[in-house]
C-alpha atoms as an extended CHARMM CRD file, in Angstrom:
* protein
*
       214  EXT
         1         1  UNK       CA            159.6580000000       59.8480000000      130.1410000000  PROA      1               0.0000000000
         2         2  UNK       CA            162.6630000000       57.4080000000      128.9920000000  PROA      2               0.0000000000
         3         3  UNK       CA            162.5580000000       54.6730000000      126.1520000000  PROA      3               0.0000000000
         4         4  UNK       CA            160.7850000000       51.9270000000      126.8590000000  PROA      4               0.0000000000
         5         5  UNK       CA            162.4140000000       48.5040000000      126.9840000000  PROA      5               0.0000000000
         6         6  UNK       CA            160.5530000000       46.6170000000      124.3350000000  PROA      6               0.0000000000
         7         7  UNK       CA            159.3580000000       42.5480000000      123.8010000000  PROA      7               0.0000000000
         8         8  UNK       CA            160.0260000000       41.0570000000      120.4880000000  PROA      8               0.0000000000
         9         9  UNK       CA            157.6930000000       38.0620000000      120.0520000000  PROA      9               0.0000000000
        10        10  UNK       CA            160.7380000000       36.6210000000      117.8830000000  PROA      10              0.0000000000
        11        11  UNK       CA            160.5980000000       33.0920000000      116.2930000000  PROA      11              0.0000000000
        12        12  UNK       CA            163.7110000000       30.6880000000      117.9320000000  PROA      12              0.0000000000
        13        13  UNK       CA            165.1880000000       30.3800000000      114.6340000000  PROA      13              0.0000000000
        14        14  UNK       CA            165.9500000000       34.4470000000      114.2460000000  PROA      14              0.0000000000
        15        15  UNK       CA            169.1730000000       35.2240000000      113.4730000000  PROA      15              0.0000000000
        16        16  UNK       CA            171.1480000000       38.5250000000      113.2350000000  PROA      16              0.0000000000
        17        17  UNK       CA            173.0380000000       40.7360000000      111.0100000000  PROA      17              0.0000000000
        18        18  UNK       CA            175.1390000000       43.4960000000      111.9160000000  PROA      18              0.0000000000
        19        19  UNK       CA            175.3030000000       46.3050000000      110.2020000000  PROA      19              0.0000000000
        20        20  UNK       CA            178.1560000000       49.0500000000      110.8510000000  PROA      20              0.0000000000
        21        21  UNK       CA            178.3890000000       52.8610000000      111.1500000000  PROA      21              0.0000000000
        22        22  UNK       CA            177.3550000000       54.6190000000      108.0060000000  PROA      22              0.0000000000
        23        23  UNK       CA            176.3520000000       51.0720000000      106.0860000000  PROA      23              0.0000000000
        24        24  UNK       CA            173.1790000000       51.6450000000      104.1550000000  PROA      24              0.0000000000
        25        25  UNK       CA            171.0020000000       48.9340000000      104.4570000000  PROA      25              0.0000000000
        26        26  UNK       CA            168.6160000000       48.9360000000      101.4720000000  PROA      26              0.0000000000
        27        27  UNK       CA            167.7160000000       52.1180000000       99.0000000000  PROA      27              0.0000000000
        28        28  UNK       CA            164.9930000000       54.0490000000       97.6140000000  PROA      28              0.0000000000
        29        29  UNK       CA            163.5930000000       51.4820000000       95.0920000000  PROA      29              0.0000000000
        30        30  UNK       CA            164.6630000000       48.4230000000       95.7470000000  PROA      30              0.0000000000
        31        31  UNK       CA            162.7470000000       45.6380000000       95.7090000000  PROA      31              0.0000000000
        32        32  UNK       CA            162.1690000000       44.8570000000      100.1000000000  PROA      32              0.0000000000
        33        33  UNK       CA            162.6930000000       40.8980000000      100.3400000000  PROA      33              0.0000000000
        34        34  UNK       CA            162.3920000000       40.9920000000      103.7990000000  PROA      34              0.0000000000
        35        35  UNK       CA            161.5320000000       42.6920000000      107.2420000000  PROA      35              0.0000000000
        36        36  UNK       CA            164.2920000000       44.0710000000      109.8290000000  PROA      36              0.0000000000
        37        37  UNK       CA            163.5630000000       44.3930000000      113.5070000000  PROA      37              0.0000000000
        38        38  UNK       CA            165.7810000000       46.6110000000      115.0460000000  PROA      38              0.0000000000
        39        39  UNK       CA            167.5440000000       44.9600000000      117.9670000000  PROA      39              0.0000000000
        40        40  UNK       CA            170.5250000000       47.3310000000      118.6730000000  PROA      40              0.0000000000
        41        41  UNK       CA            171.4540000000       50.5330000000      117.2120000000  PROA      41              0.0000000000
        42        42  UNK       CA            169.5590000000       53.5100000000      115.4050000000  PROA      42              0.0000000000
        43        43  UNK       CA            169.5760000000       54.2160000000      111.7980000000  PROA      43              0.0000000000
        44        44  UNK       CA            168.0090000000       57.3430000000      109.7300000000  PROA      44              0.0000000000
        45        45  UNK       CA            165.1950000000       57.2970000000      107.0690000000  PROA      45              0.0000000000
        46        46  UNK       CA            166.2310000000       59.0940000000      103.5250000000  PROA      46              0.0000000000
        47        47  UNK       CA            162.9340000000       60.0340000000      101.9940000000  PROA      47              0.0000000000
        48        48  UNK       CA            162.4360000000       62.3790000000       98.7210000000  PROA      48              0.0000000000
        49        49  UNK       CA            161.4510000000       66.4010000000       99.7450000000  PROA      49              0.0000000000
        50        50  UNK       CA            159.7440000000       68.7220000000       97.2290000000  PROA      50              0.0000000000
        51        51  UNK       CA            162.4740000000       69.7670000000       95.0890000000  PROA      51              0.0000000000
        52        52  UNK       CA            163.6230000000       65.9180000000       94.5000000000  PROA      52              0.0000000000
        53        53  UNK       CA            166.6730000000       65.9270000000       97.6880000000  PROA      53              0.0000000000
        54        54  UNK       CA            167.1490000000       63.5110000000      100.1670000000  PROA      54              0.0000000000
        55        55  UNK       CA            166.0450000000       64.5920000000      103.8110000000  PROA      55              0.0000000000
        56        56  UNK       CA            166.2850000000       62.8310000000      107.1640000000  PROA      56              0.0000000000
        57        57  UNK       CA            162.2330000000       62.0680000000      107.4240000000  PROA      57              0.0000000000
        58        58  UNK       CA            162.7020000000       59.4720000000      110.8360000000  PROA      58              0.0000000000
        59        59  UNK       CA            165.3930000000       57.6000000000      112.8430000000  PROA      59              0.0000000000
        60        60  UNK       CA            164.9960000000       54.0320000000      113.8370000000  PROA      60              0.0000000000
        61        61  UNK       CA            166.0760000000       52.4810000000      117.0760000000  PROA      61              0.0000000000
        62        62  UNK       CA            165.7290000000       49.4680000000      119.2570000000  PROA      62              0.0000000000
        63        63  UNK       CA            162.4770000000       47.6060000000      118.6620000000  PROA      63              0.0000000000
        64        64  UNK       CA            161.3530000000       49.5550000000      115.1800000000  PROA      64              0.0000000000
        65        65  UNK       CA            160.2150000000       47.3840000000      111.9370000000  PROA      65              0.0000000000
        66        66  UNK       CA            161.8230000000       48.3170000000      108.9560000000  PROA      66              0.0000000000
        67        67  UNK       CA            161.3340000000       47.2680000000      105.1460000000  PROA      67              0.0000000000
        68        68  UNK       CA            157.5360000000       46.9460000000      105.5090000000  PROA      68              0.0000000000
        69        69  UNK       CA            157.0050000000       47.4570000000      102.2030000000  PROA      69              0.0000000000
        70        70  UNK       CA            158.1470000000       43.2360000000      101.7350000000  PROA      70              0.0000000000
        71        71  UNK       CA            154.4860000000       42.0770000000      103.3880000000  PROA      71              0.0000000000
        72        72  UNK       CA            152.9530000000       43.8950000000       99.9510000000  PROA      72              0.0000000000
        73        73  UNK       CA            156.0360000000       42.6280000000       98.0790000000  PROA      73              0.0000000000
        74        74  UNK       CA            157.3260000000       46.4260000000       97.1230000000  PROA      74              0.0000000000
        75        75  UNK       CA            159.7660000000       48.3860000000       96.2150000000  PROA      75              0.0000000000
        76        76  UNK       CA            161.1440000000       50.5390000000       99.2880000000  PROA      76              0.0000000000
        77        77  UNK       CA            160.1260000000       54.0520000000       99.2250000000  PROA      77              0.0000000000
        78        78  UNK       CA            163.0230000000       55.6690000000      101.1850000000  PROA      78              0.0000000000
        79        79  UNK       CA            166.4810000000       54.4190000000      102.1540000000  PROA      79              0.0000000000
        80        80  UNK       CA            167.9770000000       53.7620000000      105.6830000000  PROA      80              0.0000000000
        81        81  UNK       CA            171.3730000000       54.1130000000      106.9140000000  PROA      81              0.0000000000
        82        82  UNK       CA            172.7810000000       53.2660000000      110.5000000000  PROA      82              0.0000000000
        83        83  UNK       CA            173.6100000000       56.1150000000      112.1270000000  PROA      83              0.0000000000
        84        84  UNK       CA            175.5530000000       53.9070000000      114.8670000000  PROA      84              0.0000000000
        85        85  UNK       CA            176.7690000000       50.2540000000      114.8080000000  PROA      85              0.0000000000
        86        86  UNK       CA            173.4510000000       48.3130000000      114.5350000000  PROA      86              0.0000000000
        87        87  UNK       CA            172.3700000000       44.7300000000      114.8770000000  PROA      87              0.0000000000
        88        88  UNK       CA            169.4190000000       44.0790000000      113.2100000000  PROA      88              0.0000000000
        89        89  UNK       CA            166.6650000000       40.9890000000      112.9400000000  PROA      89              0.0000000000
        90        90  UNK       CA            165.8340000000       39.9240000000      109.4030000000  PROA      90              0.0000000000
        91        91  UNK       CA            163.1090000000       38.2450000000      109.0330000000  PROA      91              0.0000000000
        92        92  UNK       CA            160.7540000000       36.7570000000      106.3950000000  PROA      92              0.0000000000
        93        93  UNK       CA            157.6580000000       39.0460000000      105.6970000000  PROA      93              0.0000000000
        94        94  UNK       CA            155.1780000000       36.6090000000      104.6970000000  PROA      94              0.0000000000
        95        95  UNK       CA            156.2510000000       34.1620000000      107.9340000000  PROA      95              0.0000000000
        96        96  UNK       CA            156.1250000000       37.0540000000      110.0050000000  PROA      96              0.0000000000
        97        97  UNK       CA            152.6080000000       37.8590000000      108.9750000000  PROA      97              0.0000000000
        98        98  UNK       CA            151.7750000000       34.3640000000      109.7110000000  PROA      98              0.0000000000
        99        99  UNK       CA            152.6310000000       34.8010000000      113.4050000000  PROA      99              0.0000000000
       100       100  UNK       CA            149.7920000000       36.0870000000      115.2200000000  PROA      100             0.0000000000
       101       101  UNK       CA            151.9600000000       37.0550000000      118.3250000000  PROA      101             0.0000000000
       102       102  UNK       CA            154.6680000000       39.2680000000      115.6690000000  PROA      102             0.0000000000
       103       103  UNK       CA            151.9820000000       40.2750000000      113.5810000000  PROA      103             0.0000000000
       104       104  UNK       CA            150.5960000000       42.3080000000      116.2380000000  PROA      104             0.0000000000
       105       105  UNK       CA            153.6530000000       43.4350000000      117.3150000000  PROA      105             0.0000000000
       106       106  UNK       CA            154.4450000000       44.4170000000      113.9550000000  PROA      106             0.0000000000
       107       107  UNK       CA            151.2810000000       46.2360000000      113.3530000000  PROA      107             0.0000000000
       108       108  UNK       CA            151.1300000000       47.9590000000      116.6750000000  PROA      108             0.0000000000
       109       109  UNK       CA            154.7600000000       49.4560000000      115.6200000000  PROA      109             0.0000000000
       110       110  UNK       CA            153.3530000000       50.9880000000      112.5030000000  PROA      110             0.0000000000
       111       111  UNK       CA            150.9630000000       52.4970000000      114.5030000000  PROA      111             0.0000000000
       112       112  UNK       CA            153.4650000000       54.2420000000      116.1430000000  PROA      112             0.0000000000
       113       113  UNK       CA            154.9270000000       54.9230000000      113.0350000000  PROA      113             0.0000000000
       114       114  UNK       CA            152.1720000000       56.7850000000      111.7910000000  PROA      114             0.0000000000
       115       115  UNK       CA            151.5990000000       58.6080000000      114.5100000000  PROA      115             0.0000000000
       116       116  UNK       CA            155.1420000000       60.2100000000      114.8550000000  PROA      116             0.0000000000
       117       117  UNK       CA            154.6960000000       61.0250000000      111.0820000000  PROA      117             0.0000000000
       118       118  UNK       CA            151.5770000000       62.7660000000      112.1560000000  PROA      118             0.0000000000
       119       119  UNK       CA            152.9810000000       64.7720000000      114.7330000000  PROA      119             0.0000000000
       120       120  UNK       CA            156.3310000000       65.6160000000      112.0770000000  PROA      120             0.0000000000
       121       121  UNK       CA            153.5770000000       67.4270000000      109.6660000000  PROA      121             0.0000000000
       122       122  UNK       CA            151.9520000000       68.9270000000      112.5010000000  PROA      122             0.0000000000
       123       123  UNK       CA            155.0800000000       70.4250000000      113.9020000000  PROA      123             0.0000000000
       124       124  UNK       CA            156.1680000000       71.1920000000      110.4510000000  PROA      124             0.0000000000
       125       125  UNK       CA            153.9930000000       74.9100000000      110.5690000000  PROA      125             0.0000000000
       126       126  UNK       CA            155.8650000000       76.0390000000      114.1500000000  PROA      126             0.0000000000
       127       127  UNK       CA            158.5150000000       78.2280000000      113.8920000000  PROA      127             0.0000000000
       128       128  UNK       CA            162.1670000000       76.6690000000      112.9340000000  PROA      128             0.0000000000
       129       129  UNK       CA            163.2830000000       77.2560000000      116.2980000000  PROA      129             0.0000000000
       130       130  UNK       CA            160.0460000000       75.0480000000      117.9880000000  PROA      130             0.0000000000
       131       131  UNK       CA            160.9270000000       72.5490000000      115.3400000000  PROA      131             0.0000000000
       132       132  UNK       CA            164.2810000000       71.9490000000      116.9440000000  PROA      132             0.0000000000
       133       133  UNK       CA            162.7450000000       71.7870000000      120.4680000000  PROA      133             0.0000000000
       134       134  UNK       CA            159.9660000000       69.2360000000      119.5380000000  PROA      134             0.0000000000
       135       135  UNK       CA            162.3230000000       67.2580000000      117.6220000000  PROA      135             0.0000000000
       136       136  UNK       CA            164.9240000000       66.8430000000      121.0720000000  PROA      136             0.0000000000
       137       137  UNK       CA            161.7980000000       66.1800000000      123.0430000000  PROA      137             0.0000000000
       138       138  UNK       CA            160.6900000000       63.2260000000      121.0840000000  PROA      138             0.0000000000
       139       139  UNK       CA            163.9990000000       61.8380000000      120.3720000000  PROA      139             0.0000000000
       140       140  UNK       CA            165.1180000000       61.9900000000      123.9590000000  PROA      140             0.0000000000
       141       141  UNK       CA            161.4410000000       60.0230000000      124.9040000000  PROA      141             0.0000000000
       142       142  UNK       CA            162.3070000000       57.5470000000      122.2200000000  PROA      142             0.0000000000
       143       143  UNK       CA            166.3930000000       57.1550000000      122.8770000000  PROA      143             0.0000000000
       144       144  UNK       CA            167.0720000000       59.1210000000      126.1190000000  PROA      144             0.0000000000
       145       145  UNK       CA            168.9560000000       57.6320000000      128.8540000000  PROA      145             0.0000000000
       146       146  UNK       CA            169.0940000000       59.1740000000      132.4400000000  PROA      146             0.0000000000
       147       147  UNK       CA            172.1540000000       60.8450000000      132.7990000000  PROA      147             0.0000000000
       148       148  UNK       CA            171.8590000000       62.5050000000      136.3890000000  PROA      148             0.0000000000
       149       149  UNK       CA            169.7250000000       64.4350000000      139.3020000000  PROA      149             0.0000000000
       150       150  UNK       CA            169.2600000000       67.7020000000      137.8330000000  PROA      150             0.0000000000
       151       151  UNK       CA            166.7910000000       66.3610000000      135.4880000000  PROA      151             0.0000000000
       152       152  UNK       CA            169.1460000000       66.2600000000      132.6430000000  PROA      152             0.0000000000
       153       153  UNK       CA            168.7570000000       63.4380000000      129.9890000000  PROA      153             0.0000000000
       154       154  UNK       CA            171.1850000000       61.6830000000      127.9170000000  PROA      154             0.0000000000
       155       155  UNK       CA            170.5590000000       61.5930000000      123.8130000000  PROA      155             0.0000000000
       156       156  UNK       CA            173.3260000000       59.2890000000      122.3390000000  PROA      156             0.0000000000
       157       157  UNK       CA            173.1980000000       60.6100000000      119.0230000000  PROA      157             0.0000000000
       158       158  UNK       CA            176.1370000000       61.1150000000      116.5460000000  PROA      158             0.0000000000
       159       159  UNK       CA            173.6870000000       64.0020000000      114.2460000000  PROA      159             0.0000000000
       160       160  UNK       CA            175.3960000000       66.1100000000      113.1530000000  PROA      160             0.0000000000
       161       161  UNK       CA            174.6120000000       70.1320000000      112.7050000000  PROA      161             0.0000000000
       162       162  UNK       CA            173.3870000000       69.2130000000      108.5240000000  PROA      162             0.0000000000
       163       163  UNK       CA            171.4840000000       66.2180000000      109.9330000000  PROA      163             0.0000000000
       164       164  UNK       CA            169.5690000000       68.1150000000      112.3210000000  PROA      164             0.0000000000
       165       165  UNK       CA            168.8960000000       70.3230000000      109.2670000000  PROA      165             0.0000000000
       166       166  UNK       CA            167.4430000000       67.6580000000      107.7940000000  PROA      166             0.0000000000
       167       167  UNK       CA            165.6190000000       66.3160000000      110.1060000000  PROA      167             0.0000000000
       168       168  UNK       CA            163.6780000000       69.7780000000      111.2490000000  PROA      168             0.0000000000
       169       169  UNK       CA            163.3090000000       71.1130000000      107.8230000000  PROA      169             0.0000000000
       170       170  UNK       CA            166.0950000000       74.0480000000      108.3830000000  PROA      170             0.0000000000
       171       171  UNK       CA            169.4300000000       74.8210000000      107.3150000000  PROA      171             0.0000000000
       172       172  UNK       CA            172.8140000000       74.0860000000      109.4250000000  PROA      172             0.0000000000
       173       173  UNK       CA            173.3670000000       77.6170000000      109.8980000000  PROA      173             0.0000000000
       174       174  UNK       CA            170.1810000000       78.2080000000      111.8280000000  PROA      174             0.0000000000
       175       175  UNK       CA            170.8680000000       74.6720000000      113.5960000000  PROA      175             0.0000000000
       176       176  UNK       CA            174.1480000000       76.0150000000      114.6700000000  PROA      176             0.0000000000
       177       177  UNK       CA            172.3170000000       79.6240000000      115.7580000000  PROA      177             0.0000000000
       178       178  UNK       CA            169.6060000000       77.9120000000      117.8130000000  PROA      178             0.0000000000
       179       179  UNK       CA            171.6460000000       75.5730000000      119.1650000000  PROA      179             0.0000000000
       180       180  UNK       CA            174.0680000000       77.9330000000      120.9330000000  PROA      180             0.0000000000
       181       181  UNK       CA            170.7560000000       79.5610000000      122.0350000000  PROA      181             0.0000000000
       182       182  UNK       CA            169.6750000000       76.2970000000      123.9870000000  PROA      182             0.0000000000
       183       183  UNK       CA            172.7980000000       75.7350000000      125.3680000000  PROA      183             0.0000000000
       184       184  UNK       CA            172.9700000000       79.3730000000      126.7360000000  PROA      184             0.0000000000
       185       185  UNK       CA            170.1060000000       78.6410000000      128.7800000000  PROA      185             0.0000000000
       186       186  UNK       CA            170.8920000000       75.1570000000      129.8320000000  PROA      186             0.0000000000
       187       187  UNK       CA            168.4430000000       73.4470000000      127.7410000000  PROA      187             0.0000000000
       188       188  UNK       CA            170.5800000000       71.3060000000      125.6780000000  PROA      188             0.0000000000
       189       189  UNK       CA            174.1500000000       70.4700000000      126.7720000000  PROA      189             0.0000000000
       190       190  UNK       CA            177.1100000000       68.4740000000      124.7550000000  PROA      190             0.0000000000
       191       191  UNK       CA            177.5480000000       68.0810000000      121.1870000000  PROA      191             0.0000000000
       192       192  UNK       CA            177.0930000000       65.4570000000      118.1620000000  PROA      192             0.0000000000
       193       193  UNK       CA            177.8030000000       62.1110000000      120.0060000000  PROA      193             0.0000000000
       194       194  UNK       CA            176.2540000000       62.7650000000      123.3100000000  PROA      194             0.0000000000
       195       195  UNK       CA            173.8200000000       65.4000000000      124.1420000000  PROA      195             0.0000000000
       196       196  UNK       CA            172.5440000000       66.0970000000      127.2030000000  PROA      196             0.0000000000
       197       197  UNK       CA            168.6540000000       67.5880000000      127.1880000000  PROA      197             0.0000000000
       198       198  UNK       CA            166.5870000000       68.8220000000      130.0320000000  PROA      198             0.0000000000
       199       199  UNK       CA            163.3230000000       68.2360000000      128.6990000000  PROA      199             0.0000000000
       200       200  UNK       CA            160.9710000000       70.3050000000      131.0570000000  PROA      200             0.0000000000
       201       201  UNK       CA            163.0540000000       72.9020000000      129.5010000000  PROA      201             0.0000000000
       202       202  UNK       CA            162.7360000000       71.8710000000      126.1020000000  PROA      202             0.0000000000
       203       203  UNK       CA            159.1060000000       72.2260000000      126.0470000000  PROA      203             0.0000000000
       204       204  UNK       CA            158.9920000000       75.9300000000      127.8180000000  PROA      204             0.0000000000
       205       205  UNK       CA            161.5320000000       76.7640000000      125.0640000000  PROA      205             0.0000000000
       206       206  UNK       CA            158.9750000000       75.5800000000      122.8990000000  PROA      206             0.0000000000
       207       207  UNK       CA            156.4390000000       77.5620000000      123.9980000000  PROA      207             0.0000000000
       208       208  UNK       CA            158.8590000000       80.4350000000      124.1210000000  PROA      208             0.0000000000
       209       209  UNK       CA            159.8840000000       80.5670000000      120.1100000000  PROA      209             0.0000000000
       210       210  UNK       CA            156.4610000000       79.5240000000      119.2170000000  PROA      210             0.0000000000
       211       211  UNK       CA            155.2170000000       83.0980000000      121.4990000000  PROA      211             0.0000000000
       212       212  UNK       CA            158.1510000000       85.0100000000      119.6790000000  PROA      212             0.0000000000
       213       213  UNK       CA            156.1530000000       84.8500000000      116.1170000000  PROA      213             0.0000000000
       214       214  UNK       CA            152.4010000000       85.0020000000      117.4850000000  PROA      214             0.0000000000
């Protein structure tokens, strides 16, 4: 299953504001002053682990609501960089509330929200190696793009090795070592920038290092 194309209820009056490659677009706490609704682009949450670092705890593409802490007037608990060139929606919180149609739309993405976050703590006791797997899966649901017949899937993402680190809870060495295992056996394909992911595969290799510590 591909990305969805998604439906922005959006008042007429929404403007834009792009936001570059590597820009951050708010901190760790800030005070939010506003929503953004992800129109073009992906960027990647910065949340506090355990021992006080920064690790990659989501990534945010087309169609995500950021900087919900504004509708309760906080300060933001993590910090979000674009990962790509992005073009983003800011909007008022409180005005955006006020629209029934966006509210829901709004809501129904923190749902979604929550529920990835719920899977990310689930998958966080499978083996490092299942990590990475589940990880390529969901991204290339959320981001793939069909790339050609022999059920390969493109995954536009510029992550690098340390990123992917972050992301699964690992370190870049054993990205680097489990990588070169998946692309060995076909499963993953390419490199930061473009990766190609067969994702039938991806789940039997899932299986597989999940097996490999039972």
């Amino acid at each position: 299953m591909l990305k969805e194309s998604k439906n922005i209820p959006l008042p007429n009056s929404a403007e834009t504001l792009n936001l570059p490659s590597g820009t951050t677009l708010y901190q760790s706490g800030e005070l939010a002053n506003g929503i953004f609704i992800v129109k073009h682009g992906i960027l990647k949450v910065l949340a506090p682990s355990s021992i006080n670092r920064k690790r990659i705890a989501d990534l945010y593409g087309e169609g995500d609501v950021l900087s919900t802490a504004a509708i309760d007037n906080k300060p933001h608990h993590e910090t979000v960089i674009a990962v790509h060139d992005c073009v983003l929606y800011p909007l008022d919180a409180e005005e955006s509330m006020n629209n029934r149609k966006l509210r829901e739309y709004i809501l129904k993405n923190l749902a979604k929200q929550l529920r990835r976050n719920r899977e990310l703590i689930d998958d966080s006791e499978l083996p490092v190696g299942a990590r990475v797997t589940r990880s390529f899966f969901r991204l290339s649901q959320r981001f793939g793009q069909e790339a050609d017949e022999n059920g390969m899937v493109k995954l536009p993402l510029s992550l690098t090795h340390e990123d992917l680190a972050s992301l699964t809870g690992s370190s870049r060495v054993t990205i680097t070592r489990i990588l070169g295992e998946l692309r060995n056996k076909g499963v993953v394909l390419g490199t930061r920038g473009v990766y190609l992911v067969n994702q039938a595969e991806l789940e039997i290799a899932t299986d597989s290092y999940v097996l490999q510590v039972i």
